[in-house]
mmCIF file of C-alpha atoms and ligand atoms in Angstrom:
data_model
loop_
_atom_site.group_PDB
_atom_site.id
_atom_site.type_symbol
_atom_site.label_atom_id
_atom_site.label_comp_id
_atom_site.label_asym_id
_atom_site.label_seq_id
_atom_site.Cartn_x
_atom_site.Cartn_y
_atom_site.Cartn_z
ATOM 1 C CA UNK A 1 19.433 0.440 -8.388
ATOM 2 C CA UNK A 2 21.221 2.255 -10.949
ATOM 3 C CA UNK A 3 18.990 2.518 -13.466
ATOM 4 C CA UNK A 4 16.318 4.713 -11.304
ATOM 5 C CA UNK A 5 15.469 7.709 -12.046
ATOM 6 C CA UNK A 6 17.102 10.171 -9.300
ATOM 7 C CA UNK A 7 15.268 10.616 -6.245
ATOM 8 C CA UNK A 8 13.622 14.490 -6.664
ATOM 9 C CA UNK A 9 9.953 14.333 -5.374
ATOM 10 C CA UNK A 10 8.714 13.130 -2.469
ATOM 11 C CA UNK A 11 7.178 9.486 -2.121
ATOM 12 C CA UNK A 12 4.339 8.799 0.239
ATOM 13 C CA UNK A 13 2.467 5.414 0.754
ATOM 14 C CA UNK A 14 -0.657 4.578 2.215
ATOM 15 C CA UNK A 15 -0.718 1.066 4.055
ATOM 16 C CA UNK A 16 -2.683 -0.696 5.914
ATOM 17 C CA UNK A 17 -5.720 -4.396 6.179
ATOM 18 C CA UNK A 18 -8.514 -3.842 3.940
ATOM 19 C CA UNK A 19 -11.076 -1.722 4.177
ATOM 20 C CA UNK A 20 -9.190 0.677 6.928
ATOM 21 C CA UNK A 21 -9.553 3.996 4.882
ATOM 22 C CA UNK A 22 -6.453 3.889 2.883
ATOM 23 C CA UNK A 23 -7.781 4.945 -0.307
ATOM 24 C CA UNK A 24 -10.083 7.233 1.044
ATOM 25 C CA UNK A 25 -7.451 9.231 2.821
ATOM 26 C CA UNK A 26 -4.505 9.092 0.066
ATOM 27 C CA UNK A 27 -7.635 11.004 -1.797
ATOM 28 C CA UNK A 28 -8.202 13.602 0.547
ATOM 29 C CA UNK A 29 -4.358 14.115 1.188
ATOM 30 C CA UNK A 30 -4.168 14.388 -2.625
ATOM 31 C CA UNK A 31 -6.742 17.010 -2.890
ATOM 32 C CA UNK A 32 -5.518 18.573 0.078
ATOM 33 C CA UNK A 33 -1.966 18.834 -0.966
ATOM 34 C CA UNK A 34 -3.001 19.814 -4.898
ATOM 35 C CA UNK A 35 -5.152 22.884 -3.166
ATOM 36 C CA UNK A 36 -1.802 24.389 -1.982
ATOM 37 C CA UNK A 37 -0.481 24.186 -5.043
ATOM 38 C CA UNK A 38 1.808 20.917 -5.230
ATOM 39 C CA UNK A 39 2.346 18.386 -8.133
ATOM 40 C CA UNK A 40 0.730 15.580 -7.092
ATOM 41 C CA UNK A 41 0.214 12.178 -8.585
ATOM 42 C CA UNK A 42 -2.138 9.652 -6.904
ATOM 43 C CA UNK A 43 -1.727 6.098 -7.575
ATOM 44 C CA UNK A 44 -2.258 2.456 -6.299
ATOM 45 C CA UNK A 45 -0.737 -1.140 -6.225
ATOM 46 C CA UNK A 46 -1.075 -3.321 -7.505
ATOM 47 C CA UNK A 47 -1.508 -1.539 -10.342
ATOM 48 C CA UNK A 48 -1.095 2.353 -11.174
ATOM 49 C CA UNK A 49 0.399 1.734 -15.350
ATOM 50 C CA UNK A 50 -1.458 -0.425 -18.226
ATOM 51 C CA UNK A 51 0.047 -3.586 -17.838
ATOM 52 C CA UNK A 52 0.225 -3.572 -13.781
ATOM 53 C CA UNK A 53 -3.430 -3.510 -13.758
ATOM 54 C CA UNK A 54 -3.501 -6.153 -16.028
ATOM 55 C CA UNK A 55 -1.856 -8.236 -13.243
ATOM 56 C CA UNK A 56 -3.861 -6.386 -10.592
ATOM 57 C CA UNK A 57 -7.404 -8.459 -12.292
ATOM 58 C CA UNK A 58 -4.948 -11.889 -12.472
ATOM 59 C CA UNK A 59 -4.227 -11.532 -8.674
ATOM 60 C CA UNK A 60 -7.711 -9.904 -6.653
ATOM 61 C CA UNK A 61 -9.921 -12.106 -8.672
ATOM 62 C CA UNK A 62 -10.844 -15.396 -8.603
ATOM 63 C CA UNK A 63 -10.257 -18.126 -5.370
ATOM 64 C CA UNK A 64 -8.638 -17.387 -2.653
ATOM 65 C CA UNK A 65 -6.135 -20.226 -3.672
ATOM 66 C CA UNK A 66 -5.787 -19.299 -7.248
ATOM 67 C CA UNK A 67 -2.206 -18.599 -6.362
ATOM 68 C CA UNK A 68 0.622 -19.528 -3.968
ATOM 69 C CA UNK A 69 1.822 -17.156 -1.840
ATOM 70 C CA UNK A 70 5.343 -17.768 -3.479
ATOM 71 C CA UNK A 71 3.785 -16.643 -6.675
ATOM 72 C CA UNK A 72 1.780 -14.062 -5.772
ATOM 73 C CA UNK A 73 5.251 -12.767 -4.537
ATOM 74 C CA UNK A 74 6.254 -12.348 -8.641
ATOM 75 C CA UNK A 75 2.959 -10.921 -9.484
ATOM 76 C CA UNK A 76 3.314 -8.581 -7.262
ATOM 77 C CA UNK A 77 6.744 -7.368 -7.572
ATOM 78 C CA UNK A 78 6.425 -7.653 -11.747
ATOM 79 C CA UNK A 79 3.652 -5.553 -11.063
ATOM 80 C CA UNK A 80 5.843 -2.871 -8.793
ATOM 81 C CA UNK A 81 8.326 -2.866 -11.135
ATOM 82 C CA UNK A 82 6.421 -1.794 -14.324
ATOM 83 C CA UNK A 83 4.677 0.378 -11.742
ATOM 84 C CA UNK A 84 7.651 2.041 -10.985
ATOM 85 C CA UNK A 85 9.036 2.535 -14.246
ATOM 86 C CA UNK A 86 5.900 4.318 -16.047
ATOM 87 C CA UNK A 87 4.291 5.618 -13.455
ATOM 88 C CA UNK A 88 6.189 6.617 -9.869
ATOM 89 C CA UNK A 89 9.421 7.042 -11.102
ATOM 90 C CA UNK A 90 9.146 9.472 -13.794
ATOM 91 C CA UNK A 91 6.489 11.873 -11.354
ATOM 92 C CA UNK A 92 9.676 11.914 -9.082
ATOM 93 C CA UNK A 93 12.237 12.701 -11.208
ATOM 94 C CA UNK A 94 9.747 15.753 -12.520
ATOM 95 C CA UNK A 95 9.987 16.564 -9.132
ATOM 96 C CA UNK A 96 6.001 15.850 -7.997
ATOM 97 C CA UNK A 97 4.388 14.512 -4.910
ATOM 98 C CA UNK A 98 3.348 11.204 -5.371
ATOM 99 C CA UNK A 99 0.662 9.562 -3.251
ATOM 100 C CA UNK A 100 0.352 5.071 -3.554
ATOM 101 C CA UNK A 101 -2.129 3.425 -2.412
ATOM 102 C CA UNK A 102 -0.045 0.295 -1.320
ATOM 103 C CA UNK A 103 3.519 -0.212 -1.897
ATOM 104 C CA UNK A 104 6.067 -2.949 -0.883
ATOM 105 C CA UNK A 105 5.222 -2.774 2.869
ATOM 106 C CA UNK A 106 2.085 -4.860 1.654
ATOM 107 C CA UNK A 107 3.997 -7.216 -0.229
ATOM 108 C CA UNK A 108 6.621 -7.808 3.070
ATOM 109 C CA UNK A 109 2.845 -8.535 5.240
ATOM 110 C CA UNK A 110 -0.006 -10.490 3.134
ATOM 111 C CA UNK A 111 2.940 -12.979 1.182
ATOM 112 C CA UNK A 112 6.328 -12.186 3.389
ATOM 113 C CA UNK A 113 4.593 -12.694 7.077
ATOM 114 C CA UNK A 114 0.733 -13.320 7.140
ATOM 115 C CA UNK A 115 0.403 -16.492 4.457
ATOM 116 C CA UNK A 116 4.046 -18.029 5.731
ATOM 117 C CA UNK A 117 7.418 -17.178 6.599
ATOM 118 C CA UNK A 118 8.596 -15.692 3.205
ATOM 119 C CA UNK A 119 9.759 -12.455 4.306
ATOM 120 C CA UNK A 120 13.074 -12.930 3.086
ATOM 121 C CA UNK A 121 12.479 -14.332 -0.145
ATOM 122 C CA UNK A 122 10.049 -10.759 -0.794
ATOM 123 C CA UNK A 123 13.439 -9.059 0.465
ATOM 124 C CA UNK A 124 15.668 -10.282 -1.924
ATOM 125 C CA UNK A 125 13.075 -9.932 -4.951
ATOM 126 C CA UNK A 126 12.726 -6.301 -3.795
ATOM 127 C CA UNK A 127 16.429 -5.465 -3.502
ATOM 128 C CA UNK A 128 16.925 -6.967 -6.997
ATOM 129 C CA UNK A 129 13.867 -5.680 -8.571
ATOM 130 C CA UNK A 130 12.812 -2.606 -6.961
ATOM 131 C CA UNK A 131 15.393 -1.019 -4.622
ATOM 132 C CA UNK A 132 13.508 1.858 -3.141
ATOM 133 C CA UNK A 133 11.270 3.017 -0.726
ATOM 134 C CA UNK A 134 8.660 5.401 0.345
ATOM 135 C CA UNK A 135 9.988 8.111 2.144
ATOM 136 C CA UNK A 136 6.920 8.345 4.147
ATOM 137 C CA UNK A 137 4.060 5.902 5.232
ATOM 138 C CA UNK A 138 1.161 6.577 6.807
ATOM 139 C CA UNK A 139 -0.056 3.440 8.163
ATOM 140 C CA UNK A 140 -3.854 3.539 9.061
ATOM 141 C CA UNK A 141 -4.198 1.398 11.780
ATOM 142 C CA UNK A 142 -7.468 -0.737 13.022
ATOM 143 C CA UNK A 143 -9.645 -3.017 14.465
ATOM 144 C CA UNK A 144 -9.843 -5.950 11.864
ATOM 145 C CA UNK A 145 -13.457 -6.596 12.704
ATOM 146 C CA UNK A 146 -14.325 -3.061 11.826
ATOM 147 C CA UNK A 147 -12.442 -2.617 8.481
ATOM 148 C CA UNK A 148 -13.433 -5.870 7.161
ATOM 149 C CA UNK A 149 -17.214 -5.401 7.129
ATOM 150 C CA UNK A 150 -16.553 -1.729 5.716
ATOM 151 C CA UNK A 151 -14.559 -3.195 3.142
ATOM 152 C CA UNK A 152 -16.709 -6.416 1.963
ATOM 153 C CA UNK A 153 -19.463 -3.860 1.994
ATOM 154 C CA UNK A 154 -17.920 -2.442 -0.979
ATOM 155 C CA UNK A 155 -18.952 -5.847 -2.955
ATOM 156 C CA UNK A 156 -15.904 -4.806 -5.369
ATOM 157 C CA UNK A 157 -15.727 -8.044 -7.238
ATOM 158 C CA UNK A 158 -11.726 -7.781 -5.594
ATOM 159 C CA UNK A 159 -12.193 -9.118 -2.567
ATOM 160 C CA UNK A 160 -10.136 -12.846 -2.944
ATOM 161 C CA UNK A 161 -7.639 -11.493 -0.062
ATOM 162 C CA UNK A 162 -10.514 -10.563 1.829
ATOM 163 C CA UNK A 163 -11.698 -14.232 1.698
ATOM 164 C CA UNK A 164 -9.166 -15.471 3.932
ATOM 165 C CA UNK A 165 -10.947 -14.436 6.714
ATOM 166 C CA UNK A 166 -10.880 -12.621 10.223
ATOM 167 C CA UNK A 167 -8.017 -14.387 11.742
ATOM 168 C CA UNK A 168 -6.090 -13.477 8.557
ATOM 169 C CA UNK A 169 -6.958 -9.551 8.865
ATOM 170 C CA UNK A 170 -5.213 -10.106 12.673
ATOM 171 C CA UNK A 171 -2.069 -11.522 11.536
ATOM 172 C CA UNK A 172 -2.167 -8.750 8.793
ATOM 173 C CA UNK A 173 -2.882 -5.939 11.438
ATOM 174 C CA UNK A 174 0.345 -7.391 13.540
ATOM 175 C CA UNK A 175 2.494 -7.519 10.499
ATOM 176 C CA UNK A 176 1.713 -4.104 9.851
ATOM 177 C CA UNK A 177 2.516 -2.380 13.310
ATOM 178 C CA UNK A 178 5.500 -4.892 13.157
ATOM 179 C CA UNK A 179 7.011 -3.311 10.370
ATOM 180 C CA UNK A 180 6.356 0.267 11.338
ATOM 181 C CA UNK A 181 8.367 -0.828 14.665
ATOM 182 C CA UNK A 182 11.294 -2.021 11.991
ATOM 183 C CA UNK A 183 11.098 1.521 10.477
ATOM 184 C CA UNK A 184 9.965 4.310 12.143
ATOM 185 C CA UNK A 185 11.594 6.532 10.569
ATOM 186 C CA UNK A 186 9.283 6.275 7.563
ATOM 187 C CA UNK A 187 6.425 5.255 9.294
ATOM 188 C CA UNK A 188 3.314 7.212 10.899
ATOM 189 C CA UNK A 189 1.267 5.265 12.615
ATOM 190 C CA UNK A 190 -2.823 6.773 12.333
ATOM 191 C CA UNK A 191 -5.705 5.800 14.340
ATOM 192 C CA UNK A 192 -8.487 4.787 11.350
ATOM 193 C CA UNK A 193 -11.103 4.328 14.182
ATOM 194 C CA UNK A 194 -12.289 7.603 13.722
ATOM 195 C CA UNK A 195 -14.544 9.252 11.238
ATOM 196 C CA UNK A 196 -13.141 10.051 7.942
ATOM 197 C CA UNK A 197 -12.558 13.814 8.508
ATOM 198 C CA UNK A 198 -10.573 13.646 11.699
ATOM 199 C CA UNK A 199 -8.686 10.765 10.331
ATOM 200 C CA UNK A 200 -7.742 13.153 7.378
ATOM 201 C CA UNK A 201 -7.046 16.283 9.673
ATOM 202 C CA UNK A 202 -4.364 13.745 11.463
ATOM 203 C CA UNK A 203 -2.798 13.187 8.903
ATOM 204 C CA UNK A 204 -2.747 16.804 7.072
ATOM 205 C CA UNK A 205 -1.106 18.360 10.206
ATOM 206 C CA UNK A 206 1.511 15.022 10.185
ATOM 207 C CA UNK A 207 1.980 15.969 6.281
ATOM 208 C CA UNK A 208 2.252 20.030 6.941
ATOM 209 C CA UNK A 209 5.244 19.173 9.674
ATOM 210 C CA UNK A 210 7.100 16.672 7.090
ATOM 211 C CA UNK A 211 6.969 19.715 4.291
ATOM 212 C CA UNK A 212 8.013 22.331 6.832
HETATM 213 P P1 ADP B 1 -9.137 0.792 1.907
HETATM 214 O O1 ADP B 1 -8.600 1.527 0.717
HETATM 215 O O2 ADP B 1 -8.188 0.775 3.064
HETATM 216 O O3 ADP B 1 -9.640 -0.562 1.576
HETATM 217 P P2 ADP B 1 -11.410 2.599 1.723
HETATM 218 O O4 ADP B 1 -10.905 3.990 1.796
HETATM 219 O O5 ADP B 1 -11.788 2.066 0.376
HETATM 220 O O6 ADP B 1 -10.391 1.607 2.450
HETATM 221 O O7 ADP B 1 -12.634 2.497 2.731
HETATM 222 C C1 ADP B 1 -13.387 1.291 2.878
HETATM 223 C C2 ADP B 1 -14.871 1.649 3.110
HETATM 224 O O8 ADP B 1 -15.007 2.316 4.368
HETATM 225 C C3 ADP B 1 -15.444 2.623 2.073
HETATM 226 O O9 ADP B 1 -16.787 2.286 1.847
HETATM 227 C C4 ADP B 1 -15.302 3.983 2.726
HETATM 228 O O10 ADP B 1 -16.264 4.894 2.264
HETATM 229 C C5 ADP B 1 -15.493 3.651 4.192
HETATM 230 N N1 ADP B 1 -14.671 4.489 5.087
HETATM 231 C C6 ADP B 1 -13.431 4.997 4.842
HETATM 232 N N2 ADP B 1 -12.967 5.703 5.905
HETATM 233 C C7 ADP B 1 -13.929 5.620 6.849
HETATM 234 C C8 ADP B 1 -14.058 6.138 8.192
HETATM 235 N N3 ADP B 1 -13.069 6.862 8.772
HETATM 236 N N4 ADP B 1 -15.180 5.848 8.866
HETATM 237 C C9 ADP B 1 -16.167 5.085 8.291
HETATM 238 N N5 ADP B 1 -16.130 4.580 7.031
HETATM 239 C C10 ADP B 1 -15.026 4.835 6.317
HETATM 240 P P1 TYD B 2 -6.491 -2.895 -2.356
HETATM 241 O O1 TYD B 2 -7.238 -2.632 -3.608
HETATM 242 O O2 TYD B 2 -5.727 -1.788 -1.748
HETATM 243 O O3 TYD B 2 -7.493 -3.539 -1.325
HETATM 244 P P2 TYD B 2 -8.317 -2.872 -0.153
HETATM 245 O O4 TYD B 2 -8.978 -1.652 -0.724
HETATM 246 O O5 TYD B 2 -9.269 -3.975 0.190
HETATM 247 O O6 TYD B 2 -7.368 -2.540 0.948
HETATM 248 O O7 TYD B 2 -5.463 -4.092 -2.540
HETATM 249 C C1 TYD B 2 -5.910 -5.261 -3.056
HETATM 250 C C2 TYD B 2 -5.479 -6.474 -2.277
HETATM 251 O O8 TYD B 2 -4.164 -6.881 -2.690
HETATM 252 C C3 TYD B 2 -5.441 -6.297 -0.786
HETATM 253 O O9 TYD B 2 -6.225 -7.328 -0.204
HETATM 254 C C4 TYD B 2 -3.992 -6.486 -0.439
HETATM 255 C C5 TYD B 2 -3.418 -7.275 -1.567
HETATM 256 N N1 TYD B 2 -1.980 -7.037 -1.831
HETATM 257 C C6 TYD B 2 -1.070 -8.054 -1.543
HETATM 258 O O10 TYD B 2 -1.438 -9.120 -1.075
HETATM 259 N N2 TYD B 2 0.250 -7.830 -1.799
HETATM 260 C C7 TYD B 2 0.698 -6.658 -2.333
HETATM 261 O O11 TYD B 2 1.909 -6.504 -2.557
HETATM 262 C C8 TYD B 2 -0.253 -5.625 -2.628
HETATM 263 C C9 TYD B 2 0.200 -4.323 -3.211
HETATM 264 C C10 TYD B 2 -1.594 -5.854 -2.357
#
Protein backbone atom coordinates (compact mmCIF):
# COMPACT_ATOMS: atom_id res chain seq x y z
CA UNK A 1 0.00 0.00 0.00
CA UNK A 2 1.22 3.37 -0.45
CA UNK A 3 0.88 4.77 2.59
CA UNK A 4 3.46 2.21 4.43
CA UNK A 5 6.20 3.13 5.80
CA UNK A 6 9.24 1.82 3.49
CA UNK A 7 10.34 -1.56 4.03
CA UNK A 8 13.99 -1.07 6.10
CA UNK A 9 14.08 -3.73 8.94
CA UNK A 10 13.54 -7.06 8.82
CA UNK A 11 10.04 -8.72 9.72
CA UNK A 12 9.86 -12.11 11.33
CA UNK A 13 6.65 -13.99 12.49
CA UNK A 14 6.12 -16.72 14.70
CA UNK A 15 3.11 -19.09 13.68
CA UNK A 16 1.78 -21.90 14.57
CA UNK A 17 -1.81 -24.10 16.87
CA UNK A 18 -1.81 -23.11 20.35
CA UNK A 19 0.27 -23.92 22.82
CA UNK A 20 3.26 -25.15 20.27
CA UNK A 21 6.03 -22.80 21.75
CA UNK A 22 5.52 -19.79 19.67
CA UNK A 23 5.81 -17.26 22.24
CA UNK A 24 8.31 -18.94 24.06
CA UNK A 25 10.69 -19.07 21.16
CA UNK A 26 9.98 -15.45 19.52
CA UNK A 27 11.38 -14.66 23.31
CA UNK A 28 14.43 -16.46 23.18
CA UNK A 29 15.13 -15.39 19.47
CA UNK A 30 14.54 -11.85 20.81
CA UNK A 31 17.00 -12.12 23.54
CA UNK A 32 19.21 -13.97 21.42
CA UNK A 33 19.28 -11.56 18.60
CA UNK A 34 19.34 -8.26 21.18
CA UNK A 35 22.69 -10.06 22.79
CA UNK A 36 24.47 -9.47 19.42
CA UNK A 37 23.60 -6.25 19.38
CA UNK A 38 20.41 -5.81 17.02
CA UNK A 39 17.30 -3.51 17.40
CA UNK A 40 14.77 -5.65 18.18
CA UNK A 41 11.11 -5.20 18.88
CA UNK A 42 9.00 -8.16 20.12
CA UNK A 43 5.39 -8.10 19.64
CA UNK A 44 2.12 -10.18 19.25
CA UNK A 45 -1.35 -10.36 17.46
CA UNK A 46 -3.76 -9.79 18.04
CA UNK A 47 -2.67 -7.07 19.73
CA UNK A 48 0.94 -5.38 20.07
CA UNK A 49 -0.58 -1.17 20.27
CA UNK A 50 -3.35 0.22 22.86
CA UNK A 51 -6.33 -0.15 21.01
CA UNK A 52 -5.40 -3.71 19.27
CA UNK A 53 -5.39 -5.18 22.61
CA UNK A 54 -8.47 -3.71 23.29
CA UNK A 55 -9.85 -5.96 20.48
CA UNK A 56 -7.48 -8.76 21.48
CA UNK A 57 -9.94 -9.08 25.17
CA UNK A 58 -13.28 -8.62 22.64
CA UNK A 59 -12.07 -11.65 20.54
CA UNK A 60 -10.08 -14.53 23.11
CA UNK A 61 -12.71 -14.06 25.69
CA UNK A 62 -15.92 -15.15 26.17
CA UNK A 63 -17.84 -18.35 24.09
CA UNK A 64 -16.49 -19.97 21.63
CA UNK A 65 -19.45 -18.62 19.44
CA UNK A 66 -19.34 -15.11 20.61
CA UNK A 67 -18.41 -14.32 17.06
CA UNK A 68 -18.74 -15.50 13.44
CA UNK A 69 -15.93 -16.45 11.76
CA UNK A 70 -16.84 -13.69 9.11
CA UNK A 71 -16.49 -11.24 11.90
CA UNK A 72 -13.80 -12.33 13.65
CA UNK A 73 -12.21 -11.78 10.12
CA UNK A 74 -12.71 -7.63 10.84
CA UNK A 75 -11.55 -7.92 14.34
CA UNK A 76 -8.77 -9.29 13.39
CA UNK A 77 -7.61 -7.39 10.49
CA UNK A 78 -8.83 -3.85 12.38
CA UNK A 79 -6.67 -5.15 14.87
CA UNK A 80 -3.51 -5.76 12.26
CA UNK A 81 -4.00 -2.67 10.90
CA UNK A 82 -3.70 -0.37 13.99
CA UNK A 83 -1.03 -2.95 14.81
CA UNK A 84 0.81 -2.10 11.96
CA UNK A 85 0.58 1.47 12.01
CA UNK A 86 1.86 2.18 15.77
CA UNK A 87 3.69 -0.52 16.37
CA UNK A 88 5.49 -2.77 13.34
CA UNK A 89 5.68 -0.28 10.90
CA UNK A 90 7.44 2.50 12.45
CA UNK A 91 10.29 -0.27 14.18
CA UNK A 92 10.88 -1.01 10.39
CA UNK A 93 11.21 2.08 8.95
CA UNK A 94 13.85 2.86 12.05
CA UNK A 95 15.41 0.09 10.60
CA UNK A 96 14.91 -2.67 13.74
CA UNK A 97 14.27 -6.34 13.87
CA UNK A 98 10.93 -7.01 14.66
CA UNK A 99 9.77 -10.31 16.13
CA UNK A 100 5.32 -11.06 16.07
CA UNK A 101 3.94 -13.41 17.72
CA UNK A 102 1.16 -14.18 15.07
CA UNK A 103 0.59 -12.33 11.98
CA UNK A 104 -1.81 -12.76 8.97
CA UNK A 105 -0.81 -16.41 8.30
CA UNK A 106 -3.16 -17.01 11.43
CA UNK A 107 -5.85 -15.03 10.17
CA UNK A 108 -5.65 -17.04 6.42
CA UNK A 109 -5.92 -20.64 8.96
CA UNK A 110 -8.34 -20.30 12.19
CA UNK A 111 -11.16 -17.87 9.99
CA UNK A 112 -9.85 -18.32 6.12
CA UNK A 113 -9.54 -22.41 6.22
CA UNK A 114 -10.19 -24.14 9.66
CA UNK A 115 -13.89 -22.51 10.68
CA UNK A 116 -15.05 -22.49 6.69
CA UNK A 117 -13.97 -21.74 3.35
CA UNK A 118 -13.27 -17.94 3.75
CA UNK A 119 -9.85 -17.81 2.59
CA UNK A 120 -10.54 -15.48 -0.02
CA UNK A 121 -12.64 -13.12 1.64
CA UNK A 122 -9.34 -12.80 4.48
CA UNK A 123 -7.35 -12.22 1.07
CA UNK A 124 -9.05 -9.43 -0.17
CA UNK A 125 -9.43 -7.70 3.41
CA UNK A 126 -5.63 -8.15 3.66
CA UNK A 127 -4.70 -6.75 0.24
CA UNK A 128 -6.94 -3.73 0.99
CA UNK A 129 -6.08 -3.30 4.54
CA UNK A 130 -2.74 -4.55 5.19
CA UNK A 131 -0.63 -5.28 2.08
CA UNK A 132 2.47 -6.79 3.53
CA UNK A 133 4.11 -9.61 4.76
CA UNK A 134 6.64 -11.14 6.98
CA UNK A 135 9.70 -11.67 5.34
CA UNK A 136 10.34 -14.65 7.40
CA UNK A 137 8.16 -17.26 9.34
CA UNK A 138 9.13 -19.70 11.45
CA UNK A 139 6.36 -22.02 11.72
CA UNK A 140 6.60 -24.33 14.86
CA UNK A 141 5.12 -27.33 13.89
CA UNK A 142 3.27 -30.18 16.18
CA UNK A 143 1.34 -32.80 17.38
CA UNK A 144 -2.10 -31.14 18.27
CA UNK A 145 -2.59 -33.48 21.18
CA UNK A 146 0.64 -32.33 22.69
CA UNK A 147 0.35 -28.50 22.31
CA UNK A 148 -3.13 -28.37 23.39
CA UNK A 149 -2.74 -29.77 26.92
CA UNK A 150 0.53 -27.50 27.24
CA UNK A 151 -1.44 -24.69 26.26
CA UNK A 152 -4.88 -25.15 28.36
CA UNK A 153 -2.42 -25.77 31.13
CA UNK A 154 -1.69 -22.21 31.02
CA UNK A 155 -5.46 -21.54 32.38
CA UNK A 156 -4.94 -17.95 30.64
CA UNK A 157 -8.52 -16.86 30.87
CA UNK A 158 -7.83 -16.67 26.59
CA UNK A 159 -8.46 -19.83 25.70
CA UNK A 160 -12.15 -19.41 23.58
CA UNK A 161 -10.15 -20.71 20.32
CA UNK A 162 -8.86 -23.37 22.31
CA UNK A 163 -12.48 -24.46 23.07
CA UNK A 164 -13.15 -25.69 19.75
CA UNK A 165 -11.54 -28.68 20.41
CA UNK A 166 -8.99 -31.43 19.17
CA UNK A 167 -10.32 -31.99 15.77
CA UNK A 168 -10.12 -28.18 15.34
CA UNK A 169 -6.24 -28.02 16.42
CA UNK A 170 -5.90 -30.84 13.29
CA UNK A 171 -7.49 -28.84 10.71
CA UNK A 172 -5.41 -25.87 12.15
CA UNK A 173 -2.09 -27.96 12.06
CA UNK A 174 -2.98 -28.83 8.14
CA UNK A 175 -3.76 -25.28 7.34
CA UNK A 176 -0.59 -24.33 8.66
CA UNK A 177 1.88 -26.75 6.76
CA UNK A 178 -0.56 -25.92 3.83
CA UNK A 179 0.38 -22.51 3.69
CA UNK A 180 4.07 -22.92 4.29
CA UNK A 181 3.78 -25.30 1.04
CA UNK A 182 2.06 -21.97 -0.73
CA UNK A 183 5.17 -19.99 0.41
CA UNK A 184 8.24 -21.38 1.08
CA UNK A 185 10.08 -18.87 0.44
CA UNK A 186 9.12 -17.17 3.69
CA UNK A 187 8.47 -20.07 5.53
CA UNK A 188 10.70 -22.36 7.96
CA UNK A 189 9.15 -25.11 8.96
CA UNK A 190 10.50 -26.20 12.97
CA UNK A 191 9.96 -29.34 14.73
CA UNK A 192 8.26 -27.99 18.34
CA UNK A 193 8.41 -31.67 19.58
CA UNK A 194 11.49 -31.08 21.18
CA UNK A 195 12.50 -29.43 24.39
CA UNK A 196 12.56 -25.76 24.46
CA UNK A 197 16.36 -25.28 24.10
CA UNK A 198 16.94 -27.37 21.02
CA UNK A 199 13.86 -25.97 19.53
CA UNK A 200 15.53 -22.47 20.06
CA UNK A 201 19.11 -23.62 18.86
CA UNK A 202 17.08 -24.64 15.44
CA UNK A 203 15.98 -21.84 14.95
CA UNK A 204 19.10 -19.46 15.98
CA UNK A 205 21.34 -21.29 13.42
CA UNK A 206 18.12 -20.88 10.69
CA UNK A 207 18.17 -17.02 11.88
CA UNK A 208 22.28 -16.69 11.79
CA UNK A 209 22.10 -18.10 7.90
CA UNK A 210 19.11 -15.54 6.95
CA UNK A 211 21.45 -12.49 8.47
CA UNK A 212 24.58 -13.81 6.80
P1 LIG B 1 2.24 -20.61 22.19
O1 LIG B 1 2.70 -19.19 22.24
O2 LIG B 1 2.50 -21.27 20.87
O3 LIG B 1 0.84 -20.79 22.64
P2 LIG B 1 3.93 -21.00 24.53
O4 LIG B 1 5.31 -20.59 24.18
O5 LIG B 1 3.10 -20.06 25.34
O6 LIG B 1 3.14 -21.44 23.21
O7 LIG B 1 4.04 -22.42 25.25
C1 LIG B 1 2.88 -23.09 25.76
C2 LIG B 1 3.26 -23.82 27.06
O8 LIG B 1 4.19 -24.87 26.76
C3 LIG B 1 3.97 -22.93 28.09
O9 LIG B 1 3.57 -23.34 29.37
C4 LIG B 1 5.45 -23.19 27.85
O10 LIG B 1 6.22 -22.98 29.00
C5 LIG B 1 5.45 -24.64 27.42
N1 LIG B 1 6.48 -24.94 26.40
C6 LIG B 1 6.94 -24.12 25.41
N2 LIG B 1 7.87 -24.74 24.65
C7 LIG B 1 7.99 -25.99 25.15
C8 LIG B 1 8.79 -27.14 24.80
N3 LIG B 1 9.64 -27.12 23.75
N4 LIG B 1 8.64 -28.25 25.54
C9 LIG B 1 7.76 -28.29 26.59
N5 LIG B 1 6.98 -27.25 26.99
C10 LIG B 1 7.09 -26.11 26.28
P1 LIG C 1 -2.27 -16.48 21.04
O1 LIG C 1 -2.31 -15.61 22.24
O2 LIG C 1 -1.04 -16.49 20.22
O3 LIG C 1 -2.68 -17.93 21.49
P2 LIG C 1 -1.78 -19.18 21.86
O4 LIG C 1 -0.73 -18.69 22.82
O5 LIG C 1 -2.79 -20.09 22.49
O6 LIG C 1 -1.19 -19.71 20.60
O7 LIG C 1 -3.46 -16.14 20.05
C1 LIG C 1 -4.72 -16.09 20.54
C2 LIG C 1 -5.73 -16.86 19.72
O8 LIG C 1 -6.19 -16.04 18.63
C3 LIG C 1 -5.22 -18.14 19.12
O9 LIG C 1 -6.10 -19.18 19.51
C4 LIG C 1 -5.30 -17.91 17.64
C5 LIG C 1 -6.32 -16.82 17.47
N1 LIG C 1 -6.12 -15.96 16.28
C6 LIG C 1 -7.04 -16.06 15.23
O10 LIG C 1 -7.97 -16.84 15.28
N2 LIG C 1 -6.86 -15.25 14.15
C7 LIG C 1 -5.83 -14.36 14.07
O11 LIG C 1 -5.71 -13.64 13.06
C8 LIG C 1 -4.90 -14.27 15.16
C9 LIG C 1 -3.76 -13.31 15.10
C10 LIG C 1 -5.08 -15.10 16.26
Amino acid sequence: MSDEPARKGLFISFEGIDGSGKSTQARLLAEQLRAEGHEVVLTREPGGSPGAEEIRALVLQGDPDRWSAKTEILLFTAARRDHLEKTIGPALAAGRIVICDRFADSTRVYQGAARGDLRAKVDDLHDVMIGREPDLTFLIDMDPAQSLSRGLARNSGEDRFEDFGSEFQIKLRDGFLALAKEHPDRFQIVDGMRDEDSVAADIAARMDAVLA
